[in-house]
Coordinates of C-alpha atoms and ligand atoms in Angstrom, one line a residue:
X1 CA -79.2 53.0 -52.0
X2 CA -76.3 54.3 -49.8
X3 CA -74.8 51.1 -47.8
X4 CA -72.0 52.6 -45.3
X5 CA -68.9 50.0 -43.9
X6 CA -69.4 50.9 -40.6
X7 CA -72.8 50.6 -38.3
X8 CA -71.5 51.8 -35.6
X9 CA -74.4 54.0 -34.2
X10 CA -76.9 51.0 -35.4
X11 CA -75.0 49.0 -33.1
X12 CA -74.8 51.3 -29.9
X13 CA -79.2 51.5 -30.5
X14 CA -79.1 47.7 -30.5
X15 CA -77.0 47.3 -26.8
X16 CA -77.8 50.7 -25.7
X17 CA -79.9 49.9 -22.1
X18 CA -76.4 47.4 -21.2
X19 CA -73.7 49.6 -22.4
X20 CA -76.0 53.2 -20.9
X21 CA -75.8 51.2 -17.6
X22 CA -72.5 50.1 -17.6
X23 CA -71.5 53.9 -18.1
X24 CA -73.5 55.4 -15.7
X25 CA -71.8 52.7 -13.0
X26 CA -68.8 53.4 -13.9
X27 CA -69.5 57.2 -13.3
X28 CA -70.7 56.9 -10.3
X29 CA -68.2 55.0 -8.7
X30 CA -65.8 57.4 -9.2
X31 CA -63.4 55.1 -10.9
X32 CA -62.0 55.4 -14.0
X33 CA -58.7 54.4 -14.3
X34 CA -57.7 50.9 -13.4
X35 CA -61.3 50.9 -11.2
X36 CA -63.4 48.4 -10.6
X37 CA -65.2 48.0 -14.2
X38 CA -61.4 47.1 -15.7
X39 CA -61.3 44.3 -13.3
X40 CA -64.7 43.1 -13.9
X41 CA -64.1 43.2 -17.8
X42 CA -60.6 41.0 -17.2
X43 CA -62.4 38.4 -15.9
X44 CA -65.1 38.5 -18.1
X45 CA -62.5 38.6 -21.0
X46 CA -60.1 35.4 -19.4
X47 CA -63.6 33.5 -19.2
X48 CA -64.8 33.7 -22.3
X49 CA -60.9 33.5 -24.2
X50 CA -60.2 30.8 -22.1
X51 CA -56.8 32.4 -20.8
X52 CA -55.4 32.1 -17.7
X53 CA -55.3 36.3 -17.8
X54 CA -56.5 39.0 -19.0
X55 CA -54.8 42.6 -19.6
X56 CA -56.5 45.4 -20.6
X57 CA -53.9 47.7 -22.1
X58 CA -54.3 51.1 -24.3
X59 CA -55.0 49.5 -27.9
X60 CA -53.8 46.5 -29.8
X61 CA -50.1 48.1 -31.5
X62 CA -49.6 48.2 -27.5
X63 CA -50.5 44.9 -26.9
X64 CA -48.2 43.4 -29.2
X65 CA -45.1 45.3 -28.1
X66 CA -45.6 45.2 -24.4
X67 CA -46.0 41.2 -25.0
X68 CA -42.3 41.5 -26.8
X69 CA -41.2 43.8 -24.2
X70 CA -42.4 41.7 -21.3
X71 CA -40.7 38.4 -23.1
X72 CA -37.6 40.2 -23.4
X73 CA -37.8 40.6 -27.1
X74 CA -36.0 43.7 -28.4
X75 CA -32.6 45.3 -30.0
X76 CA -30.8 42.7 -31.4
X77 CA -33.6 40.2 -31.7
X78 CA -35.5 39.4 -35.3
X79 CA -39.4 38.7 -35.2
X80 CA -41.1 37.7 -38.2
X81 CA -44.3 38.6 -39.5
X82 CA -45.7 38.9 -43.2
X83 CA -46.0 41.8 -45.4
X84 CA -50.0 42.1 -46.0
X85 CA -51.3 42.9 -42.4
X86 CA -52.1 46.6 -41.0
X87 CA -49.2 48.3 -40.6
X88 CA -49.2 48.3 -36.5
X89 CA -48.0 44.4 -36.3
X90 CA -44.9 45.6 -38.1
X91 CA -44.9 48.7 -35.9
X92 CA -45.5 46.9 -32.7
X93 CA -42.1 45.0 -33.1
X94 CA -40.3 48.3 -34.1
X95 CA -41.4 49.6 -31.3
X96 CA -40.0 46.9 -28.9
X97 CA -36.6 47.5 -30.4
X98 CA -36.3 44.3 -32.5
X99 CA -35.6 43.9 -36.4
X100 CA -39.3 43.2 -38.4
X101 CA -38.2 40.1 -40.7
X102 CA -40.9 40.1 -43.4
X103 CA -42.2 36.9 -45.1
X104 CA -45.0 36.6 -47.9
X105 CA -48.2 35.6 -47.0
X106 CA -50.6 32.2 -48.5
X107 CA -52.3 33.2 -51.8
X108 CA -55.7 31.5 -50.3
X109 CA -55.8 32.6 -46.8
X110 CA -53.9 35.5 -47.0
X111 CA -52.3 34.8 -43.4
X112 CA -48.8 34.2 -42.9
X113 CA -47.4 31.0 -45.3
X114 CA -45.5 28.8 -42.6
X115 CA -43.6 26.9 -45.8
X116 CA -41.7 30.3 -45.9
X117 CA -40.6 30.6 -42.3
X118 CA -38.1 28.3 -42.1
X119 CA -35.9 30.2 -44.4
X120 CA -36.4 33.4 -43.0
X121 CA -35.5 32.3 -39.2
X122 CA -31.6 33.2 -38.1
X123 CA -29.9 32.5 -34.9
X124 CA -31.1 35.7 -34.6
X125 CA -34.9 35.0 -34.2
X126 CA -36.7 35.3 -31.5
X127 CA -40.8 35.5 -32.5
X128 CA -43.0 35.1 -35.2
X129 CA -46.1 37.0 -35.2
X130 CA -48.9 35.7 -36.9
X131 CA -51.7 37.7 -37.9
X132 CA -56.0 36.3 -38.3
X133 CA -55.7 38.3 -41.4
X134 CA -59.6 39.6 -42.1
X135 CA -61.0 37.2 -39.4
X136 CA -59.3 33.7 -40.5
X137 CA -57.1 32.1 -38.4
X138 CA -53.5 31.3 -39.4
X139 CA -52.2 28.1 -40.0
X140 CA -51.7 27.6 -36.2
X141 CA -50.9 23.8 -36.1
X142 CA -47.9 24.4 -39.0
X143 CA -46.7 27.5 -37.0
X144 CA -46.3 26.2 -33.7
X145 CA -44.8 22.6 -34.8
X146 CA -42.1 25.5 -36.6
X147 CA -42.1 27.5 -33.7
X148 CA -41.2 25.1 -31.5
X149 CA -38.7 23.3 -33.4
X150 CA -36.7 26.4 -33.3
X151 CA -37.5 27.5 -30.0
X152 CA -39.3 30.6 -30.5
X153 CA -42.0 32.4 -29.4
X154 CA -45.3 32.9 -31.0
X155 CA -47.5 36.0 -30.3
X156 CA -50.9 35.8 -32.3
X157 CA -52.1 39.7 -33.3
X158 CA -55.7 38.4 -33.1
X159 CA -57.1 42.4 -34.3
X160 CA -59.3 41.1 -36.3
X161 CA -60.1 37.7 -35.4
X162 CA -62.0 37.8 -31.9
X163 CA -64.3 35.0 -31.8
X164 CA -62.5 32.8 -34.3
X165 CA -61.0 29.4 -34.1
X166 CA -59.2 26.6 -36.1
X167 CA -60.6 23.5 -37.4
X168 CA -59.0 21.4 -34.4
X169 CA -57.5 24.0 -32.6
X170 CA -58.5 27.0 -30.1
X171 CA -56.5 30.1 -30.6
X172 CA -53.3 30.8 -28.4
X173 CA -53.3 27.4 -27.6
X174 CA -49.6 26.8 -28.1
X175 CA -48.7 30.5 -28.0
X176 CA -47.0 32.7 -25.6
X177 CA -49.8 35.5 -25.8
X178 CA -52.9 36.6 -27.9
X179 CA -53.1 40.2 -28.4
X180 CA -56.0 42.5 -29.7
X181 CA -57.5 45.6 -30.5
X182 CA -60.7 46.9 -28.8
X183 CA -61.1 49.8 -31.6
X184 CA -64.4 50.9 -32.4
X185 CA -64.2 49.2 -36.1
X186 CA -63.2 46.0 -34.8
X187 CA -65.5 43.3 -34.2
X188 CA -65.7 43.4 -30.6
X189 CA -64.9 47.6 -30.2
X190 CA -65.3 50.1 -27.3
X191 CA -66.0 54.3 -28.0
X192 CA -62.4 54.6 -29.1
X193 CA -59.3 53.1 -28.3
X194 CA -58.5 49.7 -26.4
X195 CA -56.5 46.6 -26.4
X196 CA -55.9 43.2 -24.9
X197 CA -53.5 40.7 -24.4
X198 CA -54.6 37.1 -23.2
X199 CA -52.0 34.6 -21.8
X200 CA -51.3 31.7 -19.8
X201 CA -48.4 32.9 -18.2
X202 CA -48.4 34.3 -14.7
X203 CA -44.9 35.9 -15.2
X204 CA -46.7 38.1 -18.8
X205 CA -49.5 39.1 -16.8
X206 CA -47.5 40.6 -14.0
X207 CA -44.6 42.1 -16.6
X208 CA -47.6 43.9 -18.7
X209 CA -49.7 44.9 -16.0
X210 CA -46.6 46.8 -14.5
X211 CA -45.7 48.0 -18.0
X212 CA -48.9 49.4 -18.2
X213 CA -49.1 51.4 -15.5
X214 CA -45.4 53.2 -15.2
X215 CA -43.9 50.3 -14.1
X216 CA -45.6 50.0 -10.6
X217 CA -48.0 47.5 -9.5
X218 CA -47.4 49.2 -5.6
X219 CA -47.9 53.0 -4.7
X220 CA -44.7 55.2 -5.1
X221 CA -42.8 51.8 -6.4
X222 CA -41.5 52.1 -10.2
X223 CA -39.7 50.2 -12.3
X224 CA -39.1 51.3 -15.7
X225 CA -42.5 51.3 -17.6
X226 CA -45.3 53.1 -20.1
X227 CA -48.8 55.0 -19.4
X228 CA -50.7 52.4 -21.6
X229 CA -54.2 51.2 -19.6
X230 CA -57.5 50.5 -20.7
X231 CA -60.1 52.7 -19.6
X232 CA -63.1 51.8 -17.4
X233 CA -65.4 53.5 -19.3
X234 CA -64.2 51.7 -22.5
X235 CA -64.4 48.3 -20.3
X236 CA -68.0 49.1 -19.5
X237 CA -68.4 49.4 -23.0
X238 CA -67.1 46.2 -24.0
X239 CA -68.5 44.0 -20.8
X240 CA -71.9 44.8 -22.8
X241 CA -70.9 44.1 -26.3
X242 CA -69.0 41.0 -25.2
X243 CA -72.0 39.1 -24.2
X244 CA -73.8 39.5 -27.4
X245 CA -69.9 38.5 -29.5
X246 CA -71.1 35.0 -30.3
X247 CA -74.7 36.5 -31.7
X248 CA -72.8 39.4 -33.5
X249 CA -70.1 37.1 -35.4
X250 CA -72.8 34.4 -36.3
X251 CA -74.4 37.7 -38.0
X252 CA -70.9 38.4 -40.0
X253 CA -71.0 34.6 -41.1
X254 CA -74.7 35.1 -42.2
X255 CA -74.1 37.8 -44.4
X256 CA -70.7 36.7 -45.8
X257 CA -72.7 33.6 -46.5
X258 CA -75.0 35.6 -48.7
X259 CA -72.8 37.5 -50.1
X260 CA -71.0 34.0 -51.5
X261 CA -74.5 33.2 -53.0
X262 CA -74.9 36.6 -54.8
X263 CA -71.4 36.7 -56.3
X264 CA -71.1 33.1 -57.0
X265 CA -71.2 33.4 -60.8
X266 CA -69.1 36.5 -60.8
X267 CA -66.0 35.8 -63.3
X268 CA -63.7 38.8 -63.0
X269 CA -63.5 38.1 -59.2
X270 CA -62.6 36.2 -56.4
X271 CA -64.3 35.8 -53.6
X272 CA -62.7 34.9 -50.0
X273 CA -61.4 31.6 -49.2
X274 CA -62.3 30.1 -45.7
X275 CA -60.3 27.6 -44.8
X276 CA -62.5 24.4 -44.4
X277 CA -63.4 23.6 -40.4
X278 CA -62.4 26.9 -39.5
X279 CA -64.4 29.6 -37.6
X280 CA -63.5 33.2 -40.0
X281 CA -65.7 35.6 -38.5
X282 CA -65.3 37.9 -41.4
X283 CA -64.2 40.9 -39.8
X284 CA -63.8 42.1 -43.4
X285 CA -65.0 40.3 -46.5
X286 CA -62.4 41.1 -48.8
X287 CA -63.0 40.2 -52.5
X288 CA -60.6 39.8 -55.4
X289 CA -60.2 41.5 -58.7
X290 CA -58.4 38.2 -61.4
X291 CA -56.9 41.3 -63.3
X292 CA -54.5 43.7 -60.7
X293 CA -55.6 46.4 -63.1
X294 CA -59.2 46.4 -62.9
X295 CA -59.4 46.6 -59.0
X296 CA -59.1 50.5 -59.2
X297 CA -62.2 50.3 -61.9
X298 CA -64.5 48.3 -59.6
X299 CA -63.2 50.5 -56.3
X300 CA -64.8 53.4 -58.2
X301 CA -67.9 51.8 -59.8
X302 CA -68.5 50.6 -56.2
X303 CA -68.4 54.1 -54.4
X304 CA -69.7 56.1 -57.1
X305 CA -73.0 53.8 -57.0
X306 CA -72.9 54.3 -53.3
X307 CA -71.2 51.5 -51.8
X308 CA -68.8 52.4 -49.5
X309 CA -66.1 49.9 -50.1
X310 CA -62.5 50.0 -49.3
X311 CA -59.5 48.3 -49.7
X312 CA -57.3 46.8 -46.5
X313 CA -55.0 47.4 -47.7
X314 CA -53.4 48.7 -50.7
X315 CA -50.0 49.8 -49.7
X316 CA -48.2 46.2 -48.5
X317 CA -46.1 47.0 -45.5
X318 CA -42.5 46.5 -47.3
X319 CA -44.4 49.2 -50.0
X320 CA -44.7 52.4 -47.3
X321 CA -41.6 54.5 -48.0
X322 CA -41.9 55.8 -44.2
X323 CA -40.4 52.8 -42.4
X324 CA -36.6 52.4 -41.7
X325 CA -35.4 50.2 -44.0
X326 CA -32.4 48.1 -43.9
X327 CA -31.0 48.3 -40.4
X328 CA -34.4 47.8 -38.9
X329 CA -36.8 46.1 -41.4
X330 CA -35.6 43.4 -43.7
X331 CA -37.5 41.3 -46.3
X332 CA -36.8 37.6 -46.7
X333 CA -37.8 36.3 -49.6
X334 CA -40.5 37.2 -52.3
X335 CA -43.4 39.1 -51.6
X336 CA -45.3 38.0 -54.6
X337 CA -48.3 37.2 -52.8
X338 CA -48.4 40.0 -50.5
X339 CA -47.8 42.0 -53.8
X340 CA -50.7 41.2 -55.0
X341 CA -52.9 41.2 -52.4
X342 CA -52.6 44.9 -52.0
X343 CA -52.7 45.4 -55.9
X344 CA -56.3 43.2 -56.1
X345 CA -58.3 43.5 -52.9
X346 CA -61.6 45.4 -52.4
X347 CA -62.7 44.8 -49.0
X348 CA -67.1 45.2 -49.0
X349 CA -69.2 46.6 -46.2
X350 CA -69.4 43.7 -43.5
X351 CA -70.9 44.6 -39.9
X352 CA -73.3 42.6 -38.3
X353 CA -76.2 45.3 -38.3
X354 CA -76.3 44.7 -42.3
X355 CA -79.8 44.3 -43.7
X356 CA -80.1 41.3 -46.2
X357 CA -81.2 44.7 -48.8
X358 CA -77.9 46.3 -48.5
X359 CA -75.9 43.2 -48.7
X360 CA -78.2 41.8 -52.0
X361 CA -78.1 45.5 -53.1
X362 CA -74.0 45.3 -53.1
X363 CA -73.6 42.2 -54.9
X364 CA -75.7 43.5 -57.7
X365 CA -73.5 46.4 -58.2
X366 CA -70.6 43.6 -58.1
X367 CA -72.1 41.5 -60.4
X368 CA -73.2 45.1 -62.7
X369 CA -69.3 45.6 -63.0
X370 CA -68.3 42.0 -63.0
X371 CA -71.1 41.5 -66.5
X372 CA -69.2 44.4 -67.9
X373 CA -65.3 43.2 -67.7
X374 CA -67.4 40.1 -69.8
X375 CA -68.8 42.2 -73.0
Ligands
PLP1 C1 -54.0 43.2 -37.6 C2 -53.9 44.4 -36.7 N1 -52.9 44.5 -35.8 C3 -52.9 45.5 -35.0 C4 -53.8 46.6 -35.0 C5 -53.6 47.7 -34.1 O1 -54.6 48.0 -33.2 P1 -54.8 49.4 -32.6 O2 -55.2 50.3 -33.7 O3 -55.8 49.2 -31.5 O4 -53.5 49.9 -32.1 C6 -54.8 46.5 -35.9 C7 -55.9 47.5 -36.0 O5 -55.9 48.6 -35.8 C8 -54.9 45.4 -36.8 O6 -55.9 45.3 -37.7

């Protein structure tokens, strides 16, 4: 059996007649930039968020830095985030201009550890951006209480965790913005590239929605701004697959469930940890090798017996020799967690469209190379 990490197509056959019309109306009207359809979508989006607003902007590294940008954050400021998320968090504050403070992340949940902020904040801080690492929400409750005891700003990079919630608390709740990505792998993505950034504040949601659009929000009038909107076709696209998000992540929770069943007496493993109350909608379901030097081994068992598994991600971001280190990027404290993360994970192939075949059919080739690390 071949099980692929992506069901893209399956998905498209499965919401084709809404997302086919939403196309063909946004063809016809003759609007596709900033048209009607992008409206539409915002509200739909701010409804079912639960945001005052709505932005649709070009993709979620965008969101993140225009949020920064719009609340002034940039040369001279420090943001912190943690050193196991997808490089474009880190990025995303780079971009704005500001120093990327990194701090490890919790050996459960993988998100950012709040016990480690305190020591990394400096007069100099201005934001921490937690990330819903694989799906799970952060710690919210611990980061806000530190946020706001230091007076800074919280930006949640919600990428991965659309659809997700605390035990006793709603996302962006105490937060200055909520950004996200729209891209087709994500759990709620368009044809290609999109973003969002949800927010309570009237004076983000007029900043960004200038930034977007070259710094206008009235013909011929510019301020300084970017070219960074989401499409109306891509809207279309999402209006339809938004409907069905509660249906598709229940799906994700389904199968991870089974998956925990069909690993549960693996020993050279670990499987993930979902925090207890919370909503992780398991945009990946990232396994655990115990021993750092067998994850390579069960990577390659996996694919060569046709499981297309992958790992997210195996280069920590303080480990890509690429970014400007020093003046721009600093590390505060140990990394040992985020270390080993990347060193151990093997993320499986989680989309809703799954059959319970391929999903038994993968834990028996986990449990196949778990029986041998046993004799
Ligand atoms: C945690 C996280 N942050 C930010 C991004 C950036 O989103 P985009 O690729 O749409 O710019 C992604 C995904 O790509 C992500 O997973």
């Amino acid at each position: 059996m071949q099980v692929p990490f992506y069901g893209h197509v399956k998905q498209y056959e499965n919401i084709k007649d809404e997302i086919d019309a939403n196309i063909k109306r946004v063809l016809m009207s003759g609007k596709y930039v900033q048209g009607p359809m992008l409206t539409e979508f915002e509200e739909q989006a701010k409804e079912y968020f639960g945001s005052k607003y709505a932005i649709g902007v070009g993709n979620g590294t965008d969101a993140i830095w225009l949020s920064l940008m719009a609340l002034g954050i940039g040369a001279g400021d420090e943001v912190i985030t943690h050193a196991n998320t997808f490089f474009a968090t880190a990025e995303a504050a780079w971009i704005a201009g500001a120093k990327v403070i990194l701090v490890d992340s919790d050996p459960k949940t993988k998100c950012i550890d709040p016990t480690k902020l305190e020591a990394a904040i400096t007069d100099k801080t201005k934001a921490i951006i937690p990330v819903h690492l694989y799906g799970q929400c952060a710690d919210m409750p611990a980061i806000w209480d530190i946020a706001e005891k230091h007076n800074l700003l919280v930006i949640e990079d919600n990428a991965q965790g659309i659809d997700g919630a605390g035990a006793n608390f709603k996302q962006g709740e105490r937060s200055a913005a909520v950004t996200t990505s729209y891209i087709i792998q994500k759990n709620l993505g368009c044809f290609g590239d999109g973003g969002m950034v949800f927010t309570d504040r009237e004076d983000l949601n007029s900043t960004i929605r200038r930034l977007r659009n070259h710094g206008s929000d009235k013909r011929d009038k510019h301020s300084y701004g970017f070219n960074s909107r989401l499409d109306d076709l891509q809207a279309g696209v999402l209006s339809a697959k938004m409907k069905q998000i509660t249906k598709l992540t229940d799906r994700r929770i389904e199968l991870a469930m089974r998956y925990n069943e069909g690993l549960k007496d693996a020993k050279a493993i670990n499987l993930p940890y979902a925090t207890p109350g919370y909503r992780h909608v398991y945009h990946l379901y990232v396994i655990e090798t115990k021993d750092a030097s067998k994850r390579d081994e069960l990577l390659k068992y996996l694919n060569d017996n046709g499981v297309d598994a992958k790992t997210h991600y195996s280069v920590a971001i303080h480990q890509q020799e690429g970014f400007p280190w020093g003046k721009e990027v600093e590390i505060r404290g140990s990394l040992e967690n985020a270390e080993k993360n990347a060193a151990t994970c093997v993320s499986l192939p989680m989309f809703p469209e799954l059959t319970e075949e391929e999903i038994d059919y993968v834990a028996e080739q986990v449990l196949a190379w778990d029986a041998k690390q046993n004799g």
